[in-house]
mmCIF file of C-alpha atoms in Angstrom:
data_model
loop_
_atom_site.group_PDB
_atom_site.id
_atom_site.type_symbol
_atom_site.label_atom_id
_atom_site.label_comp_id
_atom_site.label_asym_id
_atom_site.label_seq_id
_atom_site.Cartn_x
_atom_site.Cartn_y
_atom_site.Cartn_z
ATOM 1 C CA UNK A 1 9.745 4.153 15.430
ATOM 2 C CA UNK A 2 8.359 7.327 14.408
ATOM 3 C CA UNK A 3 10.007 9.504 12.099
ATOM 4 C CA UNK A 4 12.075 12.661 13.279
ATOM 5 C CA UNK A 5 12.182 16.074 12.044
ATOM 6 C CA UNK A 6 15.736 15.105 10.140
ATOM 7 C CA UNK A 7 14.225 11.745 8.926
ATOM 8 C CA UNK A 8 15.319 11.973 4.989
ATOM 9 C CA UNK A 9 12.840 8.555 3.596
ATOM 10 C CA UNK A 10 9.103 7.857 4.738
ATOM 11 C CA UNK A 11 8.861 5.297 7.079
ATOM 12 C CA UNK A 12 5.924 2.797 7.498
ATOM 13 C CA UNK A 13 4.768 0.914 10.575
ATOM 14 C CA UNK A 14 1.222 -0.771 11.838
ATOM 15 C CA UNK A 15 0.293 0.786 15.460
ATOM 16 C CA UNK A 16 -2.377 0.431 18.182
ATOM 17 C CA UNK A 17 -3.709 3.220 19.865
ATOM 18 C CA UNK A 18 -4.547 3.362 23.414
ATOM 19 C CA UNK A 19 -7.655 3.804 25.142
ATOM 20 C CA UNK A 20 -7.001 7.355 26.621
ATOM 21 C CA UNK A 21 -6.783 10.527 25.049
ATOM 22 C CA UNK A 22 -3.062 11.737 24.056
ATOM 23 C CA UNK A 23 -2.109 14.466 21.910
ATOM 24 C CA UNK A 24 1.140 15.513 19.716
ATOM 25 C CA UNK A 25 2.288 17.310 17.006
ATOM 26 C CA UNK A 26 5.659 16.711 14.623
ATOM 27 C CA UNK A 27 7.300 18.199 12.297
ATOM 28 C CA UNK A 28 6.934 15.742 9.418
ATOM 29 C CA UNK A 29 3.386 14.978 7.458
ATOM 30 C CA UNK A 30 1.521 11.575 8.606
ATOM 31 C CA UNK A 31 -0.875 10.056 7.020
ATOM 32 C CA UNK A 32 -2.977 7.655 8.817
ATOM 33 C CA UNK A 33 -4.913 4.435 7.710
ATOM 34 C CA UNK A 34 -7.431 2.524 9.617
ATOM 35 C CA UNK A 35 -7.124 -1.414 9.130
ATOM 36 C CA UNK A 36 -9.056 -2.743 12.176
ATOM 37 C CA UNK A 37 -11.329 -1.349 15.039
ATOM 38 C CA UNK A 38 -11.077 2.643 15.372
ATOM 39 C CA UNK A 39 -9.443 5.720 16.338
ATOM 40 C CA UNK A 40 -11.327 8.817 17.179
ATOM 41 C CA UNK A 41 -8.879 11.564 16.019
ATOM 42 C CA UNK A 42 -9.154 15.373 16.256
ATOM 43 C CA UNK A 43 -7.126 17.314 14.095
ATOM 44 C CA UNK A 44 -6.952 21.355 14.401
ATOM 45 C CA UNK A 45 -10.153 21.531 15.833
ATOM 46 C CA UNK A 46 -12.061 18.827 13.523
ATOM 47 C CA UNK A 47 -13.065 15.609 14.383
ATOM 48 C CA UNK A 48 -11.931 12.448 12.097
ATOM 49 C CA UNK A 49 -12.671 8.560 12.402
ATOM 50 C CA UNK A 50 -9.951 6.676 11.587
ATOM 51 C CA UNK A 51 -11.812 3.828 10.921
ATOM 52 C CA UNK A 52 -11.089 0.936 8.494
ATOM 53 C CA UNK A 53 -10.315 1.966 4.663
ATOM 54 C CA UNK A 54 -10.451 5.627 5.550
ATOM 55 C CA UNK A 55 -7.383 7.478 5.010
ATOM 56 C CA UNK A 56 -6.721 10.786 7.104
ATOM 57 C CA UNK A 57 -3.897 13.015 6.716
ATOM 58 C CA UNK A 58 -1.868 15.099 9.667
ATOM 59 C CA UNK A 59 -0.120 18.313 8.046
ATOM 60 C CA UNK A 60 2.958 18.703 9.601
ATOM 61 C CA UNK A 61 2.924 21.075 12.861
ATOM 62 C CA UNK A 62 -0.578 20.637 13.496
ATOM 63 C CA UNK A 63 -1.603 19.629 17.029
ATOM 64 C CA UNK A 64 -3.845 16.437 17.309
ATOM 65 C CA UNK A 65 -5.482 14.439 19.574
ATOM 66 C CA UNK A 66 -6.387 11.037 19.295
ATOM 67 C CA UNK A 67 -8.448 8.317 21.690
ATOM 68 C CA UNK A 68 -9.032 4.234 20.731
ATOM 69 C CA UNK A 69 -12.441 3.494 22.473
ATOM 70 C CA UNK A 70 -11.489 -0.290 21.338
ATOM 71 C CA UNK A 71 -8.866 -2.518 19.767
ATOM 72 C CA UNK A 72 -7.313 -1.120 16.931
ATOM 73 C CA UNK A 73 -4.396 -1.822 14.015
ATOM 74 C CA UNK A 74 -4.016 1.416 11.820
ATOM 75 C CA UNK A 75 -1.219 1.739 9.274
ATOM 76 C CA UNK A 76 0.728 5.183 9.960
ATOM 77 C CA UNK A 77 3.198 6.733 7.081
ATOM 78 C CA UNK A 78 5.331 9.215 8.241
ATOM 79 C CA UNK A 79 6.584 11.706 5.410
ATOM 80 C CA UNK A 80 9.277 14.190 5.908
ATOM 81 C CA UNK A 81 8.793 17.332 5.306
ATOM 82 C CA UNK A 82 12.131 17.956 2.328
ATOM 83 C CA UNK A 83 10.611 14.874 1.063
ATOM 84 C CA UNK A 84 7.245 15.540 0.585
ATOM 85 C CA UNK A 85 8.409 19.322 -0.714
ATOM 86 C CA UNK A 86 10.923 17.863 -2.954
ATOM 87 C CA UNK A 87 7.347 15.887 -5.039
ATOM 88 C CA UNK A 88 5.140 18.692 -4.314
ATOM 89 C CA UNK A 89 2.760 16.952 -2.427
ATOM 90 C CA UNK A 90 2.171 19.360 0.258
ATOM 91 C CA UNK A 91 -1.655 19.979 -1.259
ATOM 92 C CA UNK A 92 -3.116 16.505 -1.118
ATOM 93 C CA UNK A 93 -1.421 16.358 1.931
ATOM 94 C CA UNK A 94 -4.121 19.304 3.124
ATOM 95 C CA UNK A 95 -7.122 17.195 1.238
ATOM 96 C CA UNK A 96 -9.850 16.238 3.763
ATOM 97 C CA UNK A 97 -10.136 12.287 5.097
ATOM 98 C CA UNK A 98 -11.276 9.916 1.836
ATOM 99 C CA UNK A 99 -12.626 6.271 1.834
ATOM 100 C CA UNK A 100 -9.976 3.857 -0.554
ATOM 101 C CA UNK A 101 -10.840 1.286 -2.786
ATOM 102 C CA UNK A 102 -10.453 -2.235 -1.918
ATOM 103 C CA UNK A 103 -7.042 -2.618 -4.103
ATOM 104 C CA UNK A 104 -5.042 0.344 -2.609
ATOM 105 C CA UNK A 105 -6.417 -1.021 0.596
ATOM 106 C CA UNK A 106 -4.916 -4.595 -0.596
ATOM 107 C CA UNK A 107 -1.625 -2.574 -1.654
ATOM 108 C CA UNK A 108 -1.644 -1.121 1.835
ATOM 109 C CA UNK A 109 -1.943 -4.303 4.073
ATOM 110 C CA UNK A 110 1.619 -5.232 2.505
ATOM 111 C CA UNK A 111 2.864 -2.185 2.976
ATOM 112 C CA UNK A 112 5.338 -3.055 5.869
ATOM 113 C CA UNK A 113 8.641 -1.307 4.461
ATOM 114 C CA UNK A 114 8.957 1.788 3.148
ATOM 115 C CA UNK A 115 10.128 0.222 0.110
ATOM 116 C CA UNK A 116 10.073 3.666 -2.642
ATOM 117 C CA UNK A 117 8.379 1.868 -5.609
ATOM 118 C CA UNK A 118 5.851 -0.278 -3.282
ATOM 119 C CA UNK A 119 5.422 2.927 -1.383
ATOM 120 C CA UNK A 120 5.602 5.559 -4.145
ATOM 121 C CA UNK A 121 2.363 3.349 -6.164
ATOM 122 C CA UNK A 122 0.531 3.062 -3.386
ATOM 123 C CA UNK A 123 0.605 6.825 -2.745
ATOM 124 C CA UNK A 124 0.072 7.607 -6.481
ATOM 125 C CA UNK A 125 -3.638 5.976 -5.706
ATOM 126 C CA UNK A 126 -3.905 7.097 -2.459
ATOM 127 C CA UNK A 127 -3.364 11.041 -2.958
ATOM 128 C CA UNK A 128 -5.167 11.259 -6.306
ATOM 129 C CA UNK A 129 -7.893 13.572 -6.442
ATOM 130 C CA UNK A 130 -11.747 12.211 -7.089
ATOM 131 C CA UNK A 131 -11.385 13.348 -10.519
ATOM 132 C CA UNK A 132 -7.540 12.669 -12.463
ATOM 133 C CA UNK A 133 -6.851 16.068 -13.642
ATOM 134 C CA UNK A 134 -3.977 16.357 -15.851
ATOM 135 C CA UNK A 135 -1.831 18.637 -13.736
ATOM 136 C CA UNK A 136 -0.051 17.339 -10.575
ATOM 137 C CA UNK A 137 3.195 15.849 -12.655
ATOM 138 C CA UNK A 138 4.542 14.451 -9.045
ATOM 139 C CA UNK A 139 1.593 12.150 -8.663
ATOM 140 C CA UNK A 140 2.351 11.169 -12.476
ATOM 141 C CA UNK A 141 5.843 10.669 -11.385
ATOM 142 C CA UNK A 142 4.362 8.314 -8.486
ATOM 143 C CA UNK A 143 1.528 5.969 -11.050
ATOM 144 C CA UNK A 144 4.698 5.892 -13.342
ATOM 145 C CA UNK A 145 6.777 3.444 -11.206
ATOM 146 C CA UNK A 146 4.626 0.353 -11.415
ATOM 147 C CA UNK A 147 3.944 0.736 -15.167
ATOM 148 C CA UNK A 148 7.784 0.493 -15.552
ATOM 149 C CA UNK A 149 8.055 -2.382 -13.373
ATOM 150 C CA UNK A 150 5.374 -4.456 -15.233
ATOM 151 C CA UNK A 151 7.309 -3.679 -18.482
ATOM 152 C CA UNK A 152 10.862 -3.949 -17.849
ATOM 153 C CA UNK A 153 11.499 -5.446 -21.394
ATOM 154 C CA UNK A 154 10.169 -1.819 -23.188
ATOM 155 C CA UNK A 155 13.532 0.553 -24.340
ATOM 156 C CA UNK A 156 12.953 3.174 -21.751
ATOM 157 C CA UNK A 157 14.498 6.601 -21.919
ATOM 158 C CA UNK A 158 14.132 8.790 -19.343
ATOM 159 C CA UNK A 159 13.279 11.853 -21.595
ATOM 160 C CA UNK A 160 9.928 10.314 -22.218
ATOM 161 C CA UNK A 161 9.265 9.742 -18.390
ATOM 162 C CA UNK A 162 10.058 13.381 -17.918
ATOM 163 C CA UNK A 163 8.020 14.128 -20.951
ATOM 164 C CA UNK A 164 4.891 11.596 -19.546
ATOM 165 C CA UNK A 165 5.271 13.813 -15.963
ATOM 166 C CA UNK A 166 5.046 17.064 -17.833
ATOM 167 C CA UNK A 167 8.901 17.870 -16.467
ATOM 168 C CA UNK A 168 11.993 18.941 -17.933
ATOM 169 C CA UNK A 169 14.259 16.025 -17.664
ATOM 170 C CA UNK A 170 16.469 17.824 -15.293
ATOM 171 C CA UNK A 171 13.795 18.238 -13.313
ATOM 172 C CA UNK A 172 12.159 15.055 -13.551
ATOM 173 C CA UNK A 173 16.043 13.685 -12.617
ATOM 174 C CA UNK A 174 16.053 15.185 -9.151
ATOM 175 C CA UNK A 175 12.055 14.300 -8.431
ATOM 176 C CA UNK A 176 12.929 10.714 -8.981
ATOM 177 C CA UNK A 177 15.666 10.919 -6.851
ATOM 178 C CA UNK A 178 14.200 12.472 -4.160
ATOM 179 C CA UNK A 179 11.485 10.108 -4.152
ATOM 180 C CA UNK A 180 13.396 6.882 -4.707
ATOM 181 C CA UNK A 181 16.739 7.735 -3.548
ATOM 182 C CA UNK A 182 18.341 6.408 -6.911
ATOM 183 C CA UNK A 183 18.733 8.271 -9.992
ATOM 184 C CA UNK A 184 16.279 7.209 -13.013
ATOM 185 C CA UNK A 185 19.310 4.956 -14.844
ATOM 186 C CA UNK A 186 19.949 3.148 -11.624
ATOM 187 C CA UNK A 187 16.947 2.233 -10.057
ATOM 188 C CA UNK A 188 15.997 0.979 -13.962
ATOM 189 C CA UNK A 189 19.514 -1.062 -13.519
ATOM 190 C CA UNK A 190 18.082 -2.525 -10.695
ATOM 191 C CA UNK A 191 14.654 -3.830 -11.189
ATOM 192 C CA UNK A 192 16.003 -5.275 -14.491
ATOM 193 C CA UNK A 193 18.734 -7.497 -12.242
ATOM 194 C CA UNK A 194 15.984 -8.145 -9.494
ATOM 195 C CA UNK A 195 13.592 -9.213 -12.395
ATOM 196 C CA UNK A 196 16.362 -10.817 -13.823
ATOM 197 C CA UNK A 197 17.389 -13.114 -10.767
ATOM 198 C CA UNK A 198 13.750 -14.051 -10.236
ATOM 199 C CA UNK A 199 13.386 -15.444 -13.890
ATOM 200 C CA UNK A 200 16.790 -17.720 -13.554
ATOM 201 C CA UNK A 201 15.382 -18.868 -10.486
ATOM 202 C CA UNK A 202 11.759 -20.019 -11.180
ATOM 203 C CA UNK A 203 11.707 -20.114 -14.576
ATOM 204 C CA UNK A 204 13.361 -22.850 -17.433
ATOM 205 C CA UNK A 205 14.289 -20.084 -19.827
ATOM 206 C CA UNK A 206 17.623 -19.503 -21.129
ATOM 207 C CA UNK A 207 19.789 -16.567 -20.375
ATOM 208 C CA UNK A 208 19.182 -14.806 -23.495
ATOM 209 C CA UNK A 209 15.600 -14.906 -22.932
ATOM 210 C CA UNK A 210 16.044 -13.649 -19.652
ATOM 211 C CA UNK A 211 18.206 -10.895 -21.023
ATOM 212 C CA UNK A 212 15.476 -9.922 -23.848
ATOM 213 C CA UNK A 213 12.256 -10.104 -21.034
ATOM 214 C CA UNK A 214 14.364 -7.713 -18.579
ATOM 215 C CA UNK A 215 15.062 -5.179 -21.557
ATOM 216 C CA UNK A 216 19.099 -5.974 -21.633
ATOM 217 C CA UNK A 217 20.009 -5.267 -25.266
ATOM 218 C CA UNK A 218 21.514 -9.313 -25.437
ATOM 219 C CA UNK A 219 22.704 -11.835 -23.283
ATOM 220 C CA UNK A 220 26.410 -10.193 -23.962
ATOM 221 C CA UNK A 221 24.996 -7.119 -22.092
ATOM 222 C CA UNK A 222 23.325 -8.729 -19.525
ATOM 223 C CA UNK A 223 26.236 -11.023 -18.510
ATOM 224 C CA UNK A 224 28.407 -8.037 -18.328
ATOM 225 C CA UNK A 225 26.392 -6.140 -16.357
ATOM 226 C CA UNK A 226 25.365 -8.782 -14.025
ATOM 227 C CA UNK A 227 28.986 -9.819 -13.537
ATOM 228 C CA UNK A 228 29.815 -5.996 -12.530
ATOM 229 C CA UNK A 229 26.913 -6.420 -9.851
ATOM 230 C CA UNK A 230 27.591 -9.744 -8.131
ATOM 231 C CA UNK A 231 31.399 -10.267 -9.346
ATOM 232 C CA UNK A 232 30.430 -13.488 -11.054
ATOM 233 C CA UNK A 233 28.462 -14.972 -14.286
ATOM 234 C CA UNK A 234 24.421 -15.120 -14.230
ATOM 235 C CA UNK A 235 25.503 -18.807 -15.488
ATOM 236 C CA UNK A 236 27.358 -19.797 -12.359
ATOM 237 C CA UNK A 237 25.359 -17.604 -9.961
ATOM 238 C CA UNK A 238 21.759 -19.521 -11.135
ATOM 239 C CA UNK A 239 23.745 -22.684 -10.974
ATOM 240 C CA UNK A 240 24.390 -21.724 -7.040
ATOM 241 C CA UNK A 241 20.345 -21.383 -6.627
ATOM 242 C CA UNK A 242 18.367 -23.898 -4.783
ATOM 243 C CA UNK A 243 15.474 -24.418 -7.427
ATOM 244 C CA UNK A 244 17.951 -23.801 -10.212
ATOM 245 C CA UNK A 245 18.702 -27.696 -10.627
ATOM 246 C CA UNK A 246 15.221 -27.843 -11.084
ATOM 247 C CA UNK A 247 13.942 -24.792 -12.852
ATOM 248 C CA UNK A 248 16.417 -24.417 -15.352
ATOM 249 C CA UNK A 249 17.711 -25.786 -18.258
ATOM 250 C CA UNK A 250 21.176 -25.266 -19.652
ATOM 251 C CA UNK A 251 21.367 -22.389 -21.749
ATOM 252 C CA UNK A 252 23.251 -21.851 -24.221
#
């Protein structure tokens, strides 16, 4: 379902285009990605080719047309407008049709939910310029999710992501919530658990080792905090897995 003019989060979806010519316009920001086949696309007056790993972007309000000579899949985005205001990304959303690389067009192919961190890396490679400049903090903002992710155990403060985006914290505080719908602390909170709850699952290693690898101060901290979450211990809860019998080891 495409977005609507009140949609508050992006949405993502994989569409086929017919083989006549139609033509709309929205009030939201699209951006469109060709996967398979082609879709001839005309966009206030110029002529694209959706066509497979080119990326095209439809401003909001402008009128386009669009024919499929042939069997197509193309991944559309749809961005509302506050959204896409609130991270300042209305100018790359005006930057001309580019070709991606074969690992944001990887990223993009899994790209079935719009899931904020999944969503807000692929954008961060998708909307860079050519050449990284170092203005543009939102697109900072959106290549610093993954790095967090793939080091969960690192003491992160938020200052230093605000000071990494070139924001005042404040500021950086209500970017990250518009673009993830959590504020910085929580969506940290989370990952850590998720992380967490993978590692009891398919790994052998005790709880405190868990707790260290997620960046929970001690097992103490993480049992607490995990309790407040699910209402019951990590201990019990990986006991209650169906690989835990196998994966893991008592711990102590």
């Amino acid at each position: 379902m495409p977005a609507t003019d009140t949609q508050a989060s992006p949405l993502v979806a994989v569409r086929s285009y017919p083989d006549r010519v139609l033509s709309d316009r929205h009030g939201y920001h699209q951006l469109l990605l060709g996967l398979e086949g082609c879709v001839e696309l005309e966009v206030s007056g110029r002529s694209r080719r959706v066509a497979p790993g080119v990326l095209v972007p439809i401003p909001s309000g402008d009128t386009h047309h669009y024919l499929a000579p042939r069997d197509n899949r193309t991944l559309v985005v749809d961005l509302p407008v506050a959204w896409c205001e609130s991270l300042a990304l209305e100018e790359v959303l005006t930057r001309d049709a580019r070709r991606l690389s074969p690992v944001l067009m990887n990223q993009a192919r899994r790209l079935r939910e719009a899931d904020p961190t999944a969503l807000a890396a692929w954008l961060g490679g998708a909307l860079s310029p050519p050449s990284k400049t170092v203005g543009e903090p939102r697109l900072r903002l959106l290549h610093l999710l993954p790095e967090i992710e793939a080091d969960l155990a690192r003491r992160w403060r938020v200052r230093d992501w605000a000071a990494r985006c070139h924001m005042a914290e404040a500021a950086f505080a209500r970017q990250f919530r518009a673009l993830t719908g959590r504020s910085p602390h929580a969506w940290l909170l989370e990952r850590r658990l998720e992380r967490a709850e993978t590692l009891m699952v398919e790994s052998s290693a005790s709880l405190t080792e868990i707790a260290l690898a997620c960046g929970f101060g001690d097992a103490a901290h993480f049992s607490r905090t995990f309790r407040d979450r699910h209402g019951l211990s990590p201990r019990f809860w990986r006991q209650t897995q169906p690989l835990a019998s196998s994966a893991s080891k008592p711990s102590r």
